[in-house]
């Protein structure tokens, strides 16, 4: 067998590995930096869309129009979003609420009426629920049922919600439904606290 | 390079040595991302990209890399390409990126990618390795797309998000859930292998 020297056996692999790692890091960092602005813009736009949707405002088609509408209708005060109606009066207060989900954190924008007594709407900003089951919380029927609902909420089997304060759970996603209910009710508590303290 | 060899390299992973239904590799993602056609197609494009370029890159480097760090280098190359896919999706297709969640990153652990590098790219020239990587990716992709087609159709009554069955259709919740993927995959393998045995 050929005798392998110390350099070839020990040093060379380390040098090659280090060099390759540096090259790979450079490539990935380069791509990351060149798309960073786009990613930040996407995230910003995503939140704007969520706030507008939760506030019950119909979203325009293009991104530029969304940005414009947001500038016009939404004022950020601390962590509260003040959404104004067409007349200029406050139509809704919104804030971001975070809570546990089945696989990861669920983050949602919740909007409330000016008297902070019921929901105007909700939109999810971040969720990792099971696609096709828990992830159905992002489907319109689930989000739309929140419009005008007073809190605290109760969850009833899918398709049976009727009384005020009742929302449909998702069949096959009991845990996700329970977590979402918990998140919405804690948003309700926060709204009530804001009302007592005066907004 | 004989063109016959190129054709053979391309054809083999599509049928006789298909990574999914013959080698039973990449099953994790086959089960995880096949409940919606749209997600499946983006995911499989990511895998095709990764397996093609990883095999190609590793084949170029195959004579330079000392044997003892071979697997570290393979993982490094795969990770680099997967992160590129992740970044590009995040920047240009944020909605789909959000839906796929952790699964893009998990391409790194897809056995097909590393399997092709070990089994083929390590001992074949870059051109052939590229073709082998590409067709292994395609071999993986079309199986997933077929499974996703039936899972979305039966589980949600839709294809590519468009409703095809209408209101009378009652969704088979099991098709959306992971067990549905086991059934679909098993049925698929049963049919295909049954035909191959004839």
Short mmCIF file of N, CA, C and O in Angstrom, two decimals, chain B residues 123-180:
data_model
loop_
_atom_site.label_atom_id
_atom_site.label_comp_id
_atom_site.label_asym_id
_atom_site.label_seq_id
_atom_site.Cartn_x
_atom_site.Cartn_y
_atom_site.Cartn_z
N UNK B 123 -18.40 8.63 -9.71
CA UNK B 123 -17.59 7.82 -10.61
C UNK B 123 -17.89 8.07 -12.08
O UNK B 123 -17.49 7.29 -12.93
N UNK B 124 -18.57 9.16 -12.40
CA UNK B 124 -18.89 9.46 -13.80
C UNK B 124 -18.56 10.92 -14.13
O UNK B 124 -18.52 11.77 -13.25
N UNK B 125 -18.30 11.20 -15.40
CA UNK B 125 -17.96 12.57 -15.80
C UNK B 125 -19.13 13.55 -15.61
O UNK B 125 -20.29 13.12 -15.51
N UNK B 126 -18.84 14.86 -15.53
CA UNK B 126 -19.85 15.88 -15.22
C UNK B 126 -21.07 15.85 -16.13
O UNK B 126 -22.20 15.94 -15.64
N UNK B 127 -20.86 15.70 -17.47
CA UNK B 127 -21.99 15.74 -18.39
C UNK B 127 -23.01 14.66 -18.09
O UNK B 127 -24.20 14.91 -17.95
N UNK B 128 -22.50 13.42 -17.94
CA UNK B 128 -23.40 12.29 -17.65
C UNK B 128 -24.05 12.46 -16.27
O UNK B 128 -25.23 12.14 -16.10
N UNK B 129 -23.27 12.97 -15.31
CA UNK B 129 -23.82 13.15 -13.97
C UNK B 129 -24.96 14.16 -13.97
O UNK B 129 -25.95 14.00 -13.26
N UNK B 130 -24.79 15.18 -14.79
CA UNK B 130 -25.85 16.19 -14.90
C UNK B 130 -27.13 15.55 -15.42
O UNK B 130 -28.22 15.76 -14.89
N UNK B 131 -26.98 14.71 -16.47
CA UNK B 131 -28.16 14.05 -17.03
C UNK B 131 -28.78 13.09 -16.02
O UNK B 131 -30.00 13.04 -15.84
N UNK B 132 -27.92 12.36 -15.31
CA UNK B 132 -28.42 11.43 -14.30
C UNK B 132 -29.17 12.18 -13.19
O UNK B 132 -30.25 11.78 -12.78
N UNK B 133 -28.59 13.30 -12.74
CA UNK B 133 -29.24 14.09 -11.70
C UNK B 133 -30.58 14.63 -12.17
O UNK B 133 -31.58 14.55 -11.48
N UNK B 134 -30.57 15.15 -13.40
CA UNK B 134 -31.79 15.71 -13.98
C UNK B 134 -32.89 14.65 -14.07
O UNK B 134 -34.03 14.87 -13.64
N UNK B 135 -32.55 13.48 -14.62
CA UNK B 135 -33.61 12.50 -14.83
C UNK B 135 -34.03 11.85 -13.52
O UNK B 135 -35.18 11.46 -13.37
N UNK B 136 -33.12 11.79 -12.54
CA UNK B 136 -33.55 11.31 -11.21
C UNK B 136 -34.55 12.28 -10.62
O UNK B 136 -35.55 11.87 -10.01
N UNK B 137 -34.28 13.57 -10.80
CA UNK B 137 -35.22 14.58 -10.32
C UNK B 137 -36.56 14.45 -11.01
O UNK B 137 -37.61 14.53 -10.38
N UNK B 138 -36.52 14.25 -12.32
CA UNK B 138 -37.78 14.11 -13.08
C UNK B 138 -38.51 12.83 -12.66
O UNK B 138 -39.73 12.82 -12.49
N UNK B 139 -37.74 11.77 -12.47
CA UNK B 139 -38.33 10.50 -12.02
C UNK B 139 -39.05 10.66 -10.70
O UNK B 139 -40.12 10.08 -10.46
N UNK B 140 -38.48 11.47 -9.82
CA UNK B 140 -39.10 11.77 -8.53
C UNK B 140 -40.33 12.65 -8.74
O UNK B 140 -41.40 12.39 -8.20
N UNK B 141 -40.15 13.65 -9.61
CA UNK B 141 -41.21 14.65 -9.80
C UNK B 141 -42.49 14.04 -10.34
O UNK B 141 -43.58 14.30 -9.81
N UNK B 142 -42.38 13.19 -11.38
CA UNK B 142 -43.64 12.77 -12.00
C UNK B 142 -44.44 11.84 -11.09
O UNK B 142 -45.67 11.86 -11.10
N UNK B 143 -43.73 11.06 -10.26
CA UNK B 143 -44.44 10.21 -9.31
C UNK B 143 -45.21 11.07 -8.30
O UNK B 143 -46.39 10.85 -8.03
N UNK B 144 -44.53 12.11 -7.81
CA UNK B 144 -45.19 13.00 -6.83
C UNK B 144 -46.37 13.72 -7.44
O UNK B 144 -47.40 13.90 -6.80
N UNK B 145 -46.20 14.14 -8.69
CA UNK B 145 -47.28 14.90 -9.33
C UNK B 145 -48.51 14.02 -9.53
O UNK B 145 -49.64 14.44 -9.29
N UNK B 146 -48.29 12.75 -9.92
CA UNK B 146 -49.42 11.83 -10.08
C UNK B 146 -50.13 11.63 -8.73
O UNK B 146 -51.36 11.71 -8.62
N UNK B 147 -49.34 11.41 -7.68
CA UNK B 147 -49.94 11.19 -6.36
C UNK B 147 -50.69 12.45 -5.91
O UNK B 147 -51.81 12.38 -5.41
N UNK B 148 -50.06 13.61 -6.11
CA UNK B 148 -50.69 14.87 -5.69
C UNK B 148 -51.99 15.12 -6.45
O UNK B 148 -52.97 15.60 -5.89
N UNK B 149 -52.00 14.76 -7.73
CA UNK B 149 -53.19 14.94 -8.55
C UNK B 149 -54.37 14.21 -7.92
O UNK B 149 -55.44 14.78 -7.69
N UNK B 150 -54.16 12.94 -7.57
CA UNK B 150 -55.26 12.16 -7.01
C UNK B 150 -55.59 12.58 -5.58
O UNK B 150 -56.76 12.60 -5.18
N UNK B 151 -54.57 12.95 -4.82
CA UNK B 151 -54.86 13.37 -3.44
C UNK B 151 -55.66 14.68 -3.42
O UNK B 151 -56.59 14.83 -2.64
N UNK B 152 -55.27 15.63 -4.27
CA UNK B 152 -56.01 16.89 -4.27
C UNK B 152 -57.42 16.69 -4.79
O UNK B 152 -58.38 17.22 -4.26
N UNK B 153 -57.53 15.85 -5.84
CA UNK B 153 -58.83 15.60 -6.45
C UNK B 153 -59.79 14.96 -5.45
O UNK B 153 -60.91 15.41 -5.26
N UNK B 154 -59.32 13.89 -4.78
CA UNK B 154 -60.20 13.17 -3.86
C UNK B 154 -60.33 13.89 -2.52
O UNK B 154 -61.38 13.85 -1.89
N UNK B 155 -59.26 14.53 -2.08
CA UNK B 155 -59.27 15.13 -0.75
C UNK B 155 -59.90 16.51 -0.70
O UNK B 155 -60.45 16.90 0.32
N UNK B 156 -59.78 17.27 -1.79
CA UNK B 156 -60.34 18.63 -1.78
C UNK B 156 -61.35 18.86 -2.89
O UNK B 156 -61.97 19.91 -2.95
N UNK B 157 -61.46 17.91 -3.81
CA UNK B 157 -62.38 18.07 -4.94
C UNK B 157 -61.90 19.12 -5.93
O UNK B 157 -62.68 19.64 -6.71
N UNK B 158 -60.60 19.45 -5.87
CA UNK B 158 -60.08 20.49 -6.76
C UNK B 158 -58.85 19.99 -7.51
O UNK B 158 -58.24 18.99 -7.13
N UNK B 159 -58.52 20.69 -8.60
CA UNK B 159 -57.25 20.48 -9.27
C UNK B 159 -56.63 21.84 -9.48
O UNK B 159 -57.27 22.74 -10.04
N UNK B 160 -55.42 22.02 -8.98
CA UNK B 160 -54.73 23.31 -9.04
C UNK B 160 -55.59 24.40 -8.41
O UNK B 160 -55.64 25.54 -8.85
N UNK B 161 -56.36 24.03 -7.38
CA UNK B 161 -57.17 25.01 -6.69
C UNK B 161 -58.54 25.27 -7.31
O UNK B 161 -59.40 25.90 -6.71
N UNK B 162 -58.77 24.74 -8.54
CA UNK B 162 -60.07 24.94 -9.18
C UNK B 162 -61.00 23.78 -8.84
O UNK B 162 -60.61 22.62 -8.92
N UNK B 163 -62.20 24.12 -8.46
CA UNK B 163 -63.16 23.10 -8.09
C UNK B 163 -63.59 22.32 -9.34
O UNK B 163 -63.95 22.92 -10.35
N UNK B 164 -63.50 20.99 -9.28
CA UNK B 164 -63.91 20.21 -10.44
C UNK B 164 -65.16 19.38 -10.18
O UNK B 164 -65.87 19.01 -11.10
N UNK B 165 -65.40 19.06 -8.91
CA UNK B 165 -66.52 18.17 -8.63
C UNK B 165 -67.81 18.90 -8.28
O UNK B 165 -68.88 18.34 -8.37
N UNK B 166 -67.71 20.13 -7.80
CA UNK B 166 -68.92 20.84 -7.42
C UNK B 166 -69.36 20.49 -6.01
O UNK B 166 -68.64 19.80 -5.28
N UNK B 167 -70.56 20.94 -5.64
CA UNK B 167 -71.00 20.87 -4.25
C UNK B 167 -71.34 19.47 -3.75
O UNK B 167 -71.26 19.19 -2.57
N UNK B 168 -71.76 18.59 -4.68
CA UNK B 168 -72.21 17.28 -4.22
C UNK B 168 -71.05 16.44 -3.68
O UNK B 168 -71.23 15.50 -2.93
N UNK B 169 -69.84 16.82 -4.04
CA UNK B 169 -68.68 16.03 -3.66
C UNK B 169 -68.36 16.20 -2.18
O UNK B 169 -68.27 17.30 -1.67
N UNK B 170 -68.20 15.08 -1.47
CA UNK B 170 -67.82 15.13 -0.08
C UNK B 170 -66.32 14.79 0.00
O UNK B 170 -65.91 13.72 -0.43
N UNK B 171 -65.54 15.73 0.50
CA UNK B 171 -64.09 15.53 0.51
C UNK B 171 -63.66 14.34 1.37
O UNK B 171 -64.18 14.15 2.45
N UNK B 172 -62.69 13.59 0.84
CA UNK B 172 -62.13 12.49 1.62
C UNK B 172 -61.01 13.08 2.48
O UNK B 172 -59.88 13.19 2.00
N UNK B 173 -61.34 13.41 3.73
CA UNK B 173 -60.34 14.07 4.58
C UNK B 173 -59.07 13.24 4.69
O UNK B 173 -57.97 13.77 4.81
N UNK B 174 -59.21 11.91 4.60
CA UNK B 174 -58.02 11.06 4.78
C UNK B 174 -56.99 11.29 3.68
O UNK B 174 -55.79 11.12 3.89
N UNK B 175 -57.44 11.70 2.49
CA UNK B 175 -56.50 11.91 1.39
C UNK B 175 -55.57 13.10 1.65
O UNK B 175 -54.45 13.14 1.18
N UNK B 176 -56.09 14.08 2.40
CA UNK B 176 -55.29 15.26 2.71
C UNK B 176 -54.29 14.94 3.81
O UNK B 176 -53.19 15.47 3.86
N UNK B 177 -54.67 14.02 4.69
CA UNK B 177 -53.82 13.71 5.83
C UNK B 177 -52.70 12.74 5.42
O UNK B 177 -52.83 12.03 4.42
N UNK B 178 -51.62 12.69 6.21
CA UNK B 178 -50.50 11.80 5.85
C UNK B 178 -50.90 10.36 5.53
O UNK B 178 -50.36 9.79 4.57
N UNK B 179 -51.85 9.73 6.26
CA UNK B 179 -52.19 8.35 5.90
C UNK B 179 -52.66 8.22 4.44
O UNK B 179 -52.40 7.20 3.79
N UNK B 180 -53.32 9.24 3.93
CA UNK B 180 -53.79 9.22 2.54
C UNK B 180 -52.63 9.04 1.58
O UNK B 180 -52.73 8.35 0.56
#
